[in-house]
Amino acid sequence: MNGIGRARRAMACGGRKSVEPMAAVMAPERTAAQHQSLLHFVGSGGWSDEKVLGKIREMVVPAIERQGAVEAWIIDDTGFPKQGRHSVGVARQYCGQLGKQDNCQVAVSLSIANHHASLPVAYRLYLPKEWAEDCDRRRKVGIPAEVGFRTKPEIALEQLRWACASDLPRGVVLMDAGYGAHLIMAWLQQQLARERPDTFTQTAPDRNPNPLQRRGGPYIF
């Protein structure tokens, strides 16, 4: 079965999208063999996640734009609760899904969006320093030598630079304070931006959005 077939079956699978339940949906009569095949495809297969994302962009961005122009670029990270310590990048860190520090993996993403839809256009697993500096763990899971430690804002800035170089449809850059306090803001201001302080707002917990004191944002391409 090719990658497209696997993706279709994965979307048809209810509940968890991990390998075992996918195998049960794809091949109920030979689940164990399909499980091994999927493990190889996901873990050792010679496919490129960047090429997959590129193909998705080709297919989905025109559909989004038919509903209206892209209005925003959204920088965010997503935590995936995990048990154990062997999945790449898993560590005790803040997990947004749980709202607290816990064992999880974290991925940094850049999405484009309008009022009708959004699409992740760049996606990178965050590698905590304890993983990046542990040669034995890196070797066991096959982390490429060129992949080193980068903070989440540094990953996000790399994604922004890539998106600009790729000439993706432009929009307001949205991020929370964990990213906005970083050099991302300085880079946007120096390289790309014009000021719109009249639309720069913040939301405090349990309160309506309030205008921010003028401090130089947001940034619109």
PDB file of C-alpha atoms in Angstrom:
ATOM      1  CA  MET A   1       0.000   0.000   0.000  1.00  0.00           C
ATOM      2  CA  ASN A   2       1.395   3.419  -0.921  1.00  0.00           C
ATOM      3  CA  GLY A   3       1.602   6.497   1.307  1.00  0.00           C
ATOM      4  CA  ILE A   4      -1.690   7.929   0.050  1.00  0.00           C
ATOM      5  CA  GLY A   5      -3.487   4.694   0.894  1.00  0.00           C
ATOM      6  CA  ARG A   6      -1.984   4.675   4.375  1.00  0.00           C
ATOM      7  CA  ALA A   7      -2.994   8.282   4.944  1.00  0.00           C
ATOM      8  CA  ARG A   8      -6.570   7.574   3.885  1.00  0.00           C
ATOM      9  CA  ARG A   9      -6.788   4.596   6.207  1.00  0.00           C
ATOM     10  CA  ALA A  10      -5.302   6.657   9.052  1.00  0.00           C
ATOM     11  CA  MET A  11      -8.001   9.297   8.624  1.00  0.00           C
ATOM     12  CA  ALA A  12     -10.652   6.582   8.627  1.00  0.00           C
ATOM     13  CA  CYS A  13      -9.355   5.206  11.901  1.00  0.00           C
ATOM     14  CA  GLY A  14     -11.363   6.325  14.906  1.00  0.00           C
ATOM     15  CA  GLY A  15      -9.777   7.147  18.254  1.00  0.00           C
ATOM     16  CA  ARG A  16      -6.002   7.160  18.613  1.00  0.00           C
ATOM     17  CA  LYS A  17      -3.973   7.589  15.408  1.00  0.00           C
ATOM     18  CA  SER A  18      -1.111   5.445  16.646  1.00  0.00           C
ATOM     19  CA  VAL A  19       0.206   2.474  14.689  1.00  0.00           C
ATOM     20  CA  GLU A  20      -1.625  -0.350  16.480  1.00  0.00           C
ATOM     21  CA  PRO A  21      -5.249   0.862  15.996  1.00  0.00           C
ATOM     22  CA  MET A  22      -4.408   1.928  12.425  1.00  0.00           C
ATOM     23  CA  ALA A  23      -3.171  -1.595  11.679  1.00  0.00           C
ATOM     24  CA  ALA A  24      -6.402  -3.073  13.044  1.00  0.00           C
ATOM     25  CA  VAL A  25      -8.466  -0.895  10.683  1.00  0.00           C
ATOM     26  CA  MET A  26      -6.227  -1.440   7.663  1.00  0.00           C
ATOM     27  CA  ALA A  27      -5.879  -5.214   7.955  1.00  0.00           C
ATOM     28  CA  PRO A  28      -8.211  -6.760  10.561  1.00  0.00           C
ATOM     29  CA  GLU A  29      -7.338 -10.295   9.416  1.00  0.00           C
ATOM     30  CA  ARG A  30      -3.565  -9.812   9.759  1.00  0.00           C
ATOM     31  CA  THR A  31      -3.174  -7.004  12.272  1.00  0.00           C
ATOM     32  CA  ALA A  32       0.196  -8.168  13.629  1.00  0.00           C
ATOM     33  CA  ALA A  33       1.855  -8.192  10.184  1.00  0.00           C
ATOM     34  CA  GLN A  34       0.324  -4.836   9.269  1.00  0.00           C
ATOM     35  CA  HIS A  35       1.518  -3.438  12.576  1.00  0.00           C
ATOM     36  CA  GLN A  36       5.113  -4.372  11.743  1.00  0.00           C
ATOM     37  CA  SER A  37       4.759  -2.945   8.238  1.00  0.00           C
ATOM     38  CA  LEU A  38       3.484   0.358   9.593  1.00  0.00           C
ATOM     39  CA  LEU A  39       6.247   0.524  12.198  1.00  0.00           C
ATOM     40  CA  HIS A  40       8.797   0.203   9.400  1.00  0.00           C
ATOM     41  CA  PHE A  41       7.010   2.763   7.204  1.00  0.00           C
ATOM     42  CA  VAL A  42       6.795   5.352   9.971  1.00  0.00           C
ATOM     43  CA  GLY A  43      10.105   4.714  11.711  1.00  0.00           C
ATOM     44  CA  SER A  44      12.495   3.545   8.983  1.00  0.00           C
ATOM     45  CA  GLY A  45      10.877   4.317   5.645  1.00  0.00           C
ATOM     46  CA  GLY A  46      12.666   6.663   3.291  1.00  0.00           C
ATOM     47  CA  TRP A  47       9.912   9.276   3.029  1.00  0.00           C
ATOM     48  CA  SER A  48      10.286  13.003   3.643  1.00  0.00           C
ATOM     49  CA  ASP A  49       7.919  14.800   5.999  1.00  0.00           C
ATOM     50  CA  GLU A  50       8.852  18.092   4.321  1.00  0.00           C
ATOM     51  CA  LYS A  51       7.795  16.771   0.926  1.00  0.00           C
ATOM     52  CA  VAL A  52       4.534  15.510   2.416  1.00  0.00           C
ATOM     53  CA  LEU A  53       3.840  18.940   3.899  1.00  0.00           C
ATOM     54  CA  GLY A  54       4.743  20.521   0.570  1.00  0.00           C
ATOM     55  CA  LYS A  55       2.214  18.367  -1.264  1.00  0.00           C
ATOM     56  CA  ILE A  56      -0.429  19.189   1.325  1.00  0.00           C
ATOM     57  CA  ARG A  57       0.241  22.917   0.840  1.00  0.00           C
ATOM     58  CA  GLU A  58      -0.169  22.546  -2.913  1.00  0.00           C
ATOM     59  CA  MET A  59      -3.545  20.889  -2.442  1.00  0.00           C
ATOM     60  CA  VAL A  60      -4.968  22.827   0.519  1.00  0.00           C
ATOM     61  CA  VAL A  61      -3.782  26.459   0.232  1.00  0.00           C
ATOM     62  CA  PRO A  62      -5.806  27.129  -2.972  1.00  0.00           C
ATOM     63  CA  ALA A  63      -8.893  25.672  -1.270  1.00  0.00           C
ATOM     64  CA  ILE A  64      -8.385  27.971   1.732  1.00  0.00           C
ATOM     65  CA  GLU A  65      -7.906  31.004  -0.496  1.00  0.00           C
ATOM     66  CA  ARG A  66     -11.141  30.263  -2.348  1.00  0.00           C
ATOM     67  CA  GLN A  67     -12.864  31.094   0.947  1.00  0.00           C
ATOM     68  CA  GLY A  68     -10.920  34.336   1.372  1.00  0.00           C
ATOM     69  CA  ALA A  69      -7.402  35.712   1.526  1.00  0.00           C
ATOM     70  CA  VAL A  70      -4.961  34.399   4.128  1.00  0.00           C
ATOM     71  CA  GLU A  71      -5.208  36.769   7.096  1.00  0.00           C
ATOM     72  CA  ALA A  72      -2.761  35.427   9.667  1.00  0.00           C
ATOM     73  CA  TRP A  73       0.385  33.447  10.295  1.00  0.00           C
ATOM     74  CA  ILE A  74       0.113  31.676  13.657  1.00  0.00           C
ATOM     75  CA  ILE A  75       3.136  30.569  15.671  1.00  0.00           C
ATOM     76  CA  ASP A  76       2.357  28.024  18.358  1.00  0.00           C
ATOM     77  CA  ASP A  77       3.490  24.788  19.943  1.00  0.00           C
ATOM     78  CA  THR A  78       1.560  21.637  20.766  1.00  0.00           C
ATOM     79  CA  GLY A  79       2.272  19.175  23.546  1.00  0.00           C
ATOM     80  CA  PHE A  80       1.631  15.439  23.226  1.00  0.00           C
ATOM     81  CA  PRO A  81       1.369  13.609  26.568  1.00  0.00           C
ATOM     82  CA  LYS A  82       3.596  10.510  26.570  1.00  0.00           C
ATOM     83  CA  GLN A  83       4.498   7.734  28.955  1.00  0.00           C
ATOM     84  CA  GLY A  84       8.043   6.428  29.221  1.00  0.00           C
ATOM     85  CA  ARG A  85      11.256   8.066  28.063  1.00  0.00           C
ATOM     86  CA  HIS A  86      12.142   6.503  24.699  1.00  0.00           C
ATOM     87  CA  SER A  87      10.118   8.574  22.214  1.00  0.00           C
ATOM     88  CA  VAL A  88      12.313  11.264  20.623  1.00  0.00           C
ATOM     89  CA  GLY A  89      12.194  14.527  22.560  1.00  0.00           C
ATOM     90  CA  VAL A  90       9.990  13.263  25.375  1.00  0.00           C
ATOM     91  CA  ALA A  91      10.714  15.042  28.650  1.00  0.00           C
ATOM     92  CA  ARG A  92       9.018  16.618  31.620  1.00  0.00           C
ATOM     93  CA  GLN A  93       8.015  20.021  30.240  1.00  0.00           C
ATOM     94  CA  TYR A  94       4.958  22.220  29.866  1.00  0.00           C
ATOM     95  CA  CYS A  95       2.142  20.446  28.000  1.00  0.00           C
ATOM     96  CA  GLY A  96      -0.604  22.697  26.651  1.00  0.00           C
ATOM     97  CA  GLN A  97      -3.080  19.815  26.360  1.00  0.00           C
ATOM     98  CA  LEU A  98      -2.771  19.183  30.098  1.00  0.00           C
ATOM     99  CA  GLY A  99      -2.187  22.770  31.210  1.00  0.00           C
ATOM    100  CA  LYS A 100       0.767  21.788  33.383  1.00  0.00           C
ATOM    101  CA  GLN A 101       4.284  20.367  33.443  1.00  0.00           C
ATOM    102  CA  ASP A 102       4.248  16.674  32.551  1.00  0.00           C
ATOM    103  CA  ASN A 103       5.927  14.023  30.449  1.00  0.00           C
ATOM    104  CA  CYS A 104       5.338  14.941  26.793  1.00  0.00           C
ATOM    105  CA  GLN A 105       6.726  15.728  23.370  1.00  0.00           C
ATOM    106  CA  VAL A 106       6.375  19.261  21.997  1.00  0.00           C
ATOM    107  CA  ALA A 107       6.188  20.366  18.360  1.00  0.00           C
ATOM    108  CA  VAL A 108       6.521  23.953  17.106  1.00  0.00           C
ATOM    109  CA  SER A 109       4.364  24.923  14.143  1.00  0.00           C
ATOM    110  CA  LEU A 110       3.628  27.795  11.801  1.00  0.00           C
ATOM    111  CA  SER A 111       0.101  27.857  10.375  1.00  0.00           C
ATOM    112  CA  ILE A 112      -1.608  30.109   7.849  1.00  0.00           C
ATOM    113  CA  ALA A 113      -5.252  30.956   8.452  1.00  0.00           C
ATOM    114  CA  ASN A 114      -8.301  32.962   7.544  1.00  0.00           C
ATOM    115  CA  HIS A 115     -11.745  32.991   9.146  1.00  0.00           C
ATOM    116  CA  HIS A 116     -12.683  29.742   7.386  1.00  0.00           C
ATOM    117  CA  ALA A 117      -9.711  27.435   7.841  1.00  0.00           C
ATOM    118  CA  SER A 118      -6.119  27.032   8.965  1.00  0.00           C
ATOM    119  CA  LEU A 119      -3.238  24.869   7.801  1.00  0.00           C
ATOM    120  CA  PRO A 120       0.114  24.017   9.421  1.00  0.00           C
ATOM    121  CA  VAL A 121       2.753  24.826   6.808  1.00  0.00           C
ATOM    122  CA  ALA A 122       5.830  24.099   8.948  1.00  0.00           C
ATOM    123  CA  TYR A 123       6.133  21.625  11.788  1.00  0.00           C
ATOM    124  CA  ARG A 124       9.182  20.656  13.843  1.00  0.00           C
ATOM    125  CA  LEU A 125       9.643  18.496  16.924  1.00  0.00           C
ATOM    126  CA  TYR A 126      11.344  20.345  19.769  1.00  0.00           C
ATOM    127  CA  LEU A 127      14.441  18.516  21.029  1.00  0.00           C
ATOM    128  CA  PRO A 128      15.132  19.383  24.696  1.00  0.00           C
ATOM    129  CA  LYS A 129      18.733  20.000  25.698  1.00  0.00           C
ATOM    130  CA  GLU A 130      18.934  16.745  27.669  1.00  0.00           C
ATOM    131  CA  TRP A 131      18.163  14.895  24.437  1.00  0.00           C
ATOM    132  CA  ALA A 132      20.381  17.022  22.204  1.00  0.00           C
ATOM    133  CA  GLU A 133      23.412  16.455  24.442  1.00  0.00           C
ATOM    134  CA  ASP A 134      22.892  12.726  25.099  1.00  0.00           C
ATOM    135  CA  CYS A 135      24.913  10.858  22.466  1.00  0.00           C
ATOM    136  CA  ASP A 136      23.620   7.424  23.518  1.00  0.00           C
ATOM    137  CA  ARG A 137      19.939   8.397  23.262  1.00  0.00           C
ATOM    138  CA  ARG A 138      20.553  10.136  19.931  1.00  0.00           C
ATOM    139  CA  ARG A 139      22.237   7.038  18.517  1.00  0.00           C
ATOM    140  CA  LYS A 140      19.500   4.667  19.668  1.00  0.00           C
ATOM    141  CA  VAL A 141      16.685   6.618  18.010  1.00  0.00           C
ATOM    142  CA  GLY A 142      18.636   7.826  14.953  1.00  0.00           C
ATOM    143  CA  ILE A 143      18.615  11.601  15.464  1.00  0.00           C
ATOM    144  CA  PRO A 144      20.623  13.111  12.563  1.00  0.00           C
ATOM    145  CA  ALA A 145      23.957  14.640  13.541  1.00  0.00           C
ATOM    146  CA  GLU A 146      22.955  18.040  12.136  1.00  0.00           C
ATOM    147  CA  VAL A 147      19.952  18.300  14.458  1.00  0.00           C
ATOM    148  CA  GLY A 148      21.064  20.127  17.595  1.00  0.00           C
ATOM    149  CA  PHE A 149      19.420  22.006  20.414  1.00  0.00           C
ATOM    150  CA  ARG A 150      17.315  25.004  19.474  1.00  0.00           C
ATOM    151  CA  THR A 151      14.875  26.861  21.644  1.00  0.00           C
ATOM    152  CA  LYS A 152      11.246  26.906  20.558  1.00  0.00           C
ATOM    153  CA  PRO A 153      11.432  30.592  19.532  1.00  0.00           C
ATOM    154  CA  GLU A 154      14.538  29.825  17.455  1.00  0.00           C
ATOM    155  CA  ILE A 155      12.633  27.037  15.673  1.00  0.00           C
ATOM    156  CA  ALA A 156       9.722  29.413  15.064  1.00  0.00           C
ATOM    157  CA  LEU A 157      12.023  32.089  13.651  1.00  0.00           C
ATOM    158  CA  GLU A 158      13.541  29.545  11.262  1.00  0.00           C
ATOM    159  CA  GLN A 159      10.016  28.632  10.128  1.00  0.00           C
ATOM    160  CA  LEU A 160       9.150  32.300   9.546  1.00  0.00           C
ATOM    161  CA  ARG A 161      12.278  32.829   7.471  1.00  0.00           C
ATOM    162  CA  TRP A 162      11.500  29.734   5.439  1.00  0.00           C
ATOM    163  CA  ALA A 163       7.882  30.834   4.878  1.00  0.00           C
ATOM    164  CA  CYS A 164       8.991  34.258   3.663  1.00  0.00           C
ATOM    165  CA  ALA A 165      11.557  32.734   1.319  1.00  0.00           C
ATOM    166  CA  SER A 166       8.846  30.371   0.019  1.00  0.00           C
ATOM    167  CA  ASP A 167       6.581  33.332  -0.771  1.00  0.00           C
ATOM    168  CA  LEU A 168       3.575  31.960   1.067  1.00  0.00           C
ATOM    169  CA  PRO A 169       0.457  34.164   1.211  1.00  0.00           C
ATOM    170  CA  ARG A 170       1.119  36.823   3.855  1.00  0.00           C
ATOM    171  CA  GLY A 171      -0.821  37.802   6.952  1.00  0.00           C
ATOM    172  CA  VAL A 172      -0.600  39.218  10.473  1.00  0.00           C
ATOM    173  CA  VAL A 173       1.879  37.246  12.601  1.00  0.00           C
ATOM    174  CA  LEU A 174       0.227  35.990  15.794  1.00  0.00           C
ATOM    175  CA  MET A 175       2.091  34.513  18.757  1.00  0.00           C
ATOM    176  CA  ASP A 176       1.909  34.425  22.536  1.00  0.00           C
ATOM    177  CA  ALA A 177       4.294  36.187  24.885  1.00  0.00           C
ATOM    178  CA  GLY A 178       6.629  33.202  25.061  1.00  0.00           C
ATOM    179  CA  TYR A 179       7.529  33.841  21.428  1.00  0.00           C
ATOM    180  CA  GLY A 180       6.844  37.570  21.203  1.00  0.00           C
ATOM    181  CA  ALA A 181       9.424  38.429  23.837  1.00  0.00           C
ATOM    182  CA  HIS A 182      12.113  36.742  21.752  1.00  0.00           C
ATOM    183  CA  LEU A 183      14.241  37.989  18.845  1.00  0.00           C
ATOM    184  CA  ILE A 184      11.322  37.100  16.529  1.00  0.00           C
ATOM    185  CA  MET A 185       9.823  40.520  17.246  1.00  0.00           C
ATOM    186  CA  ALA A 186      13.081  42.304  16.498  1.00  0.00           C
ATOM    187  CA  TRP A 187      13.493  40.344  13.274  1.00  0.00           C
ATOM    188  CA  LEU A 188       9.965  41.158  12.121  1.00  0.00           C
ATOM    189  CA  GLN A 189      10.430  44.811  12.953  1.00  0.00           C
ATOM    190  CA  GLN A 190      13.771  45.081  11.175  1.00  0.00           C
ATOM    191  CA  GLN A 191      13.060  42.960   8.120  1.00  0.00           C
ATOM    192  CA  LEU A 192       9.406  42.897   7.246  1.00  0.00           C
ATOM    193  CA  ALA A 193       7.090  44.971   9.282  1.00  0.00           C
ATOM    194  CA  ARG A 194       4.988  48.048   9.438  1.00  0.00           C
ATOM    195  CA  GLU A 195       3.337  49.165  12.641  1.00  0.00           C
ATOM    196  CA  ARG A 196      -0.383  48.839  13.440  1.00  0.00           C
ATOM    197  CA  PRO A 197      -0.665  49.645  17.168  1.00  0.00           C
ATOM    198  CA  ASP A 198      -4.391  50.290  16.848  1.00  0.00           C
ATOM    199  CA  THR A 199      -5.021  46.547  16.384  1.00  0.00           C
ATOM    200  CA  PHE A 200      -2.534  45.165  18.895  1.00  0.00           C
ATOM    201  CA  THR A 201      -4.538  43.568  21.731  1.00  0.00           C
ATOM    202  CA  GLN A 202      -4.030  41.159  24.578  1.00  0.00           C
ATOM    203  CA  THR A 203      -6.438  38.966  26.511  1.00  0.00           C
ATOM    204  CA  ALA A 204      -6.064  38.403  30.240  1.00  0.00           C
ATOM    205  CA  PRO A 205      -7.637  35.300  31.822  1.00  0.00           C
ATOM    206  CA  ASP A 206     -11.397  35.710  32.358  1.00  0.00           C
ATOM    207  CA  ARG A 207     -11.404  39.181  30.860  1.00  0.00           C
ATOM    208  CA  ASN A 208     -12.314  40.782  27.554  1.00  0.00           C
ATOM    209  CA  PRO A 209      -9.490  41.826  25.204  1.00  0.00           C
ATOM    210  CA  ASN A 210      -7.969  45.155  26.204  1.00  0.00           C
ATOM    211  CA  PRO A 211      -5.818  47.502  24.098  1.00  0.00           C
ATOM    212  CA  LEU A 212      -2.142  47.148  24.834  1.00  0.00           C
ATOM    213  CA  GLN A 213       0.050  50.051  25.681  1.00  0.00           C
ATOM    214  CA  ARG A 214       1.833  51.065  22.499  1.00  0.00           C
ATOM    215  CA  ARG A 215       5.062  49.119  22.271  1.00  0.00           C
ATOM    216  CA  GLY A 216       5.539  48.570  18.583  1.00  0.00           C
ATOM    217  CA  GLY A 217       3.342  45.820  17.074  1.00  0.00           C
ATOM    218  CA  PRO A 218       1.746  43.830  15.606  1.00  0.00           C
ATOM    219  CA  TYR A 219       3.584  43.004  12.443  1.00  0.00           C
ATOM    220  CA  ILE A 220       1.906  42.724   9.081  1.00  0.00           C
ATOM    221  CA  PHE A 221       3.662  41.518   5.954  1.00  0.00           C
TER     222      PHE A 221
END
